[in-house]
C-alpha cells in the first residue's frame, strides 16, 4: 500500500487529478471509465466499482430469485 501525492491540473473549466501508473494498474481502469469517490469517516476512498450499485444489484438478484415464478407470470 502506498501513499501518492497527486497533481491537480486544469482541464477546461474543471480540475482533474493525475493518477500514477501504479494506481491506474491497481484500479484496473482505462481512459473514459468511471471512478467513484466515496466520503468516509477518515476522508475519501477512490474505487473503480460503485459499492452502492453492487449492493443494489445483489439485492435485486435475490429478489428475482425469490420471486422468479411470479415475475415470469407478470412478464406474460
C-alpha positions as MATLAB code, in Angstrom:
seq = 'XXXXXXXXXXXXXXXXXXXXXXXXXXXXXXXXXXXXXXXXXXXXXXXXXXXXXXXXXXXXXXXXXXXXXXXXXXXX';
ca = [
       0.000    0.000    0.000;
       1.423    3.348   -0.963;
       0.756    6.988   -0.424;
       0.876    9.170   -3.510;
       0.996   12.905   -3.929;
      -1.492   13.650   -6.714;
      -1.109   16.523   -9.142;
      -4.114   18.747   -9.834;
      -4.400   20.115  -13.359;
      -6.993   22.278  -15.070;
      -8.935   20.669  -17.935;
     -11.272   23.202  -19.461;
     -13.178   24.757  -16.579;
     -12.646   21.794  -14.244;
      -9.861   20.448  -12.050;
      -8.538   16.959  -12.765;
      -6.290   14.621  -10.784;
      -3.376   12.880  -12.471;
      -3.051    9.286  -11.201;
       0.298    7.476  -11.188;
       0.590    4.395  -13.421;
       0.718    2.031  -10.405;
      -2.619    3.363   -9.111;
      -4.196    3.054  -12.574;
      -2.958   -0.532  -12.800;
      -4.255   -1.456   -9.337;
      -7.639    0.150  -10.042;
      -7.706   -1.762  -13.351;
      -9.173    1.175  -15.285;
      -8.587    2.792  -18.650;
      -9.291    6.251  -20.016;
     -13.008    7.020  -20.153;
     -14.061    4.667  -17.346;
     -15.659    5.974  -14.170;
     -14.082    6.082  -10.737;
     -16.084    6.577   -7.555;
     -15.051    8.915   -4.750;
     -16.783    7.939   -1.515;
     -16.682   10.045    1.635;
     -15.626    8.035    4.699;
     -15.169    8.995    8.364;
     -11.401    9.147    7.721;
     -11.511   11.151    4.474;
     -12.247    9.823    0.985;
     -11.956    6.491   -0.810;
     -11.371    6.154   -4.572;
     -12.599    2.940   -6.191;
     -13.300    1.593   -9.652;
     -16.563   -0.057   -8.541;
     -19.645    1.597   -7.118;
     -20.232   -0.214   -3.792;
     -23.831    1.005   -3.546;
     -24.616   -0.237   -7.046;
     -23.020   -3.624   -6.312;
     -25.137   -3.953   -3.152;
     -28.307   -2.938   -5.008;
     -27.594   -5.453   -7.774;
     -27.084   -8.230   -5.211;
     -30.419   -7.389   -3.570;
     -32.114   -7.283   -6.976;
     -30.755  -10.712   -7.867;
     -32.013  -12.129   -4.561;
     -35.500  -10.691   -5.179;
     -35.569  -12.064   -8.740;
     -34.540  -15.497   -7.494;
     -37.111  -15.496   -4.685;
     -39.990  -14.296   -6.893;
     -38.915  -15.977  -10.135;
     -42.293  -17.654  -10.795;
     -44.315  -14.508  -10.052;
     -42.060  -12.387  -12.253;
     -42.313  -14.925  -15.048;
     -46.134  -14.814  -14.818;
     -46.122  -10.995  -14.845;
     -43.928  -10.961  -17.953;
     -46.570  -12.852  -19.979;
];
